[in-house]
Each structure stands twice: as C-alpha cells, then as structure tokens.
C-alpha cells in the first residue's frame, strides 16, 4: 500500500466537485476540536476516473501533531471522558453511528469521488462504519473485568484502563470503514485519538470528524491531520505523549513505524500486506467457487490487503475451472465508480496503476502467460482514468516475484497442485499470513487445511466476508495485534491487576514483633 503526495500543475486538469459535496471540501484540518487551515504541504485530490483535481487541502505539520496530542490529553482530563461510566461514553458512539447512517449517501459519494470506488462498495463501507460504532458502544456497555482465581488469602481482579492518546494512521483503500475500526474502539476505551488519513483520500475522515462533533463528542478527543507520512505519521509515532499507534498500510512502512515505536517501548497494532492463497479442490462447487474467486481478487479493483491473488487449483479441475474463471472475468464491467453497472472501478492513482502494469509486464517478460486482461482498456471513454483490466496470469511459479510480492491491483496468478501437503507448503511459502480461501465439499479436509495454512483469517466456501464481532489479525509480515471484536477495545487499554487482602494479618516476613527466628 502506498501513501504519497500527488501534485497536478496543469489547470486544464481541474474541475469542480459535485455541488452536494462542495461544502464538505473546505481547506481545513481538525486540530484538538478546532477547524483551521493547515500550514503544511498542499494536497491535491484527484478523481481517479477522470484524472482531474477536484479539491485542494493544506495538510498538517509536525507542530499540529504536537498541538493535537496535547489537546487530546487536556480534553481527556477536562471532560472526564475516561472516567465516564461505560454507558455514558457508549451513548456518544451510538449517536456517531446514527449520524453515519443519516449521511450515508454523502459519505458514499464523497468516498467514490476521492478513491474511485463503486458507489455500491462505498455505501457498504459506510454501513459497516456505522455498525462498528454501534458494536463498540454495545461491547463497551457490557464489558467486564475479571475476578481471577485466588491463590492465597486475597481477592484478585484484572481491570482495564485507558492509555491516553492514540494515534490512528488509516489507509486509502477503505477509509471510512478503517477509520471506524480504529477510532471507535479507541474512543470507547476512554482515549483521545489523533487520526492521520491518507493524502490520497483524506476527505471522508474529515467529514467523520464533523459528524462526531455534531453527535456530541467533546472537543479535543478527536483530531484529523491529513499530511504525508514522513511528516505527520512519523511525528505521531515519535511523539512522547502518544501511548499507542495503530496503522494499516504497506509492510515496509509498518516495519519502519514499528521500529520507531520499539525505541519508545510503545505498543502498536500493524495491519499490513498480504499475498493470500485461494485453494480449489476437485470436489468444489465450481459455480460457487468461480463467483468467490472473481469477487475475492477483482472487487475493490484488487486494492485490498486480503485480495485472493494466488489461486491454487487441483489438476483434476484445472481446465474447467480456468475456462469458467476467464469467461467470468471477461464479463466484468470496468468503469467509473459512479456508474451503477460498474464492477471494477479505476485504481487510486495513475501512478499506482502504472506500477501494477509494470509488475504484469515484468512477469510476462519472465515467461508468464496472460489469459485475460494484462493491459489498460482500449475504450476511449476510460482513457483518462486510472483503469486496468482484470488480469489472470498462468505459467508462473510460486517463487516468482508476481506470486510473492503484493501487487495491490486486479491481478491473479494461477498455480496447479496435485498433493495436499505440497499445496500447504506452497500456500505458506510467503512472508505474509493475512488470509486464505478454501473451496471444497469435504469439511474434514477444509478444517485440516484451514488449520495448516498460516493465516489470520480463513474463509471456507466464501471470501471477503467480515463481522465486526470477529477479531482480525495477520501473521508473519502481515501484522501485529488484533482489530475488531471485544478485544478491539482492550487493545487500546492498559491491563492492571489488583490484589485485596482478605486475611487481616500482617505479612509474616516483616517480623513486626521482633521474635527470634
């Protein structure tokens, strides 16, 4: 995943945003409860479907990070946010979820304009975000500490307390849902949050801050600071008064931020890259499987950390599966996110599209065969957008670069297997361990392979289905820590153990009476 500034100097490549969105595109950042013009780098937001600039925004600086962190600490103290009863904090989170519901059409339109995603997807992401705030509110209301088994004449408790200020660095590929998955549990835990949205898609996070403010979240508990990672992100992780950072993005950036956090002895949650295997056994329902494979890799234009990009097919069904898969892929509708017919929308930027195209070209030069796609569309109506056709490659090896490195685009590789043990070895032969899909009618085999594959999430006869109540985590270089579920709240809290004496007697070691031993 990539996070960088893009500046377009050609005035001919600018256009006004739709009228209903213009009021949301003000040149302001949100610092400790105050809307103000940033003094950092100029961010130019480009519509991926047209390549034109629709808004500009002055980003945040390192000084803004410091003001936001200090303001967050002051807000926690002044508002008593951390000391409110759980149901009182939950009441605000419920209202934020309801505000997202009421404004779902605006959120969806804004995110489609900013990221190029289809309206179907961005509407679903908004619904997911609203449900995340409500789930975290409900979990907060019913969360308990633990009375642990006593090992002596004392009562023991395990309790959980807020950390203070949390930094949340969110990705460009699903902003509003990722925002909610970090901000909602961190607020529920009693913290203040300083969010750094991606420079390629900052607007929906800024709108979320307005909705949170209108819902009654006390000023200062949330700041939103768009800006380049080298400025805002690094300062957020380095700041001595930030107690935790949660980051979703590329593995190389996550490794760098993690090293900064390690020097502070600060906990982090890192949700990073993936190169997820999807496995087709000979007894799989091929109609169901093809639908799942196509959705698993080509939805979101392949710009997903969990994309099912390595497709392993048993030799016995390889020929039929490939024929069906290619036919289904070629039927996908490529177009702008605002067109209700579109299934595969443009990529986030032209530069990212070009990096995906280069990876495919390099694979072909190395011997891969393109079964479909493998190029920019010929359609003149799509010529100005950041489009790339859904692509399937064969004649590749699992150790090829195209099968080992995250592409983050609509590109799948096909590999053949005969033996289950060899399959598992190949599936695990990657530095990543984020997700896996298994297609089979044999439940014992599905369970066996699901346990053997090193991945944080495994889907059996489905793919890319999520529940906010179910934890999400990665193994190996796919990340550290857990998001979602009840543990999603506790990941933003410190654990404390409390011992209460029940004996009423002095500890014998002190020998208070001066007796000889």
Phi, psi and omega in degrees: 000146190239147177216106181208164177279145174230123181243129179247117186268347186280111181300335180291345181258035175236149179204152179288145175288161176307147187304321184291346181256346188299325181293341181270351187256047179278149182279071182218144170249170187241106186243110175051044176090002182240134173271126183207156178288132178288161178242013181266202183300148176283128177254124177251119183270126186246131174288115183297339182278342182235340183078013181255151177281127179250349179194157174233156184209131173275124186281184182271167178238174177299324179295325177294322177300314180299317179295321181293319180294312180296321177294325177295316177299318180294321180295320177301318180289314186289324184272346185067023184306314182292336183264355177298149173297148185309317183291338178284319174293322181299325182302321179291319180296321175301318182293325177295317177300318179294323179295322176297319178299314183295331184251023186300321181295319178293315179300316180297312181296320181295317182289324176296317178298319187281326187246345183085353183298158178291151178297327177301315182290315183292329175294318178296323178295323178293317177300317178300316180297316178299317180293329178295316178298320181290320180297315181295326176296313180295319179296320178299316182297330186251005182285139181235159166276186181239135165267110187273156180302129182287143176240022180180191182279057180207158176259135184238136179235145167246117182240169183227135185228153181298157179271324183132264178241130180247136173264133181236113180252114191252158184267166181273348188275344175205064191306304190293322178292317178293323175304310184296321183293343177255313186289316184299308180292327179293318175293318179303324182287351178101014182264169161264155184231133169248112184259135172246102177283164181288147180293337180280347182203069184270344198288323184289329177291321176296321177295322177301321178298321178295318179295321179295320178296315179295332180281355176101012175294124182304139180302141178099339182283343177222128171237147178232116188235088175293150178160165182295148182300326183294341179255294187286314182298312182294320179294322180296316180290325185280338188301130185293341182258006170272124187267342177200150173232137173244132187225135169238126182170204184287153183295320181296319177293318178300321179296318180296313180296322178298325179291324176295315180298323181297324179293333177271353190055049182249134178290148177224152165246123182238115175251108194245211190279177179206162173215067198284133175278140167239133195240127181245114177270161187294341181265009182293147171287109189290328176298311180296320183294312181299317178301318180290321179295315181298315179294320185296329182253325189261343172296152186061020183056030179074002183273069185212135180295336182260009182307135180278076192271340177251109184257113178262123184238130177295141186304327185295334181241009186301309185298314181291318181298315182297317179301313180293320184293316179296317180298317180294322180293319181292341177276349181297141181268120178261130181180185180292149183298335181281350178275121184297344179279341187294135172249324179242109184268177178293163175280172191295323178213163177294323180294323178291319176305317182293326178291324176294315179300321180295320178298320178293315180300319179295321179296317179297318177299333179271001175120356180289152178247133178272118176274329174198156180074225178079019183197171173282143182300149176278340184304121181298331180294341181255003189297328185272349182269171182269056186267149172214135184289144174304130193234136173236128180245142173230184185058046177237161175249153182296337179268004175292153179304319183296338179261353184248329183261144179291125181271321182060047178202179186278066184226123178243147173246142180252130177229146183257143174223157177241326191241135184297318181297318178294322177302310182299320179298318179290319179302322181274353183277071181200154178284348183263165177199058186263309186211169179201146174239141181230130182239109182194155174267356185263101184296315178304320178292318179301315180295318181298313181289322178301321179285333184277330182283134181275090181209149181285333179225134177232131174251137178245117181058031171196178179198149177055038172258135185228154173224130179296340180279352185251127182301150179230128183206162177241156176252167179052228183277012175271358172142178180222136174093178188231138169242161179072171182068178177299325180295341176298327176285313184294340177292347177252026181225155171269139176269138178228137177254136181235130179247132179238119181293138178245354186274329184074009183248148175296153174295132187295335184299330186290334180053056186295335183273358179071023181288147177288145180256000000 
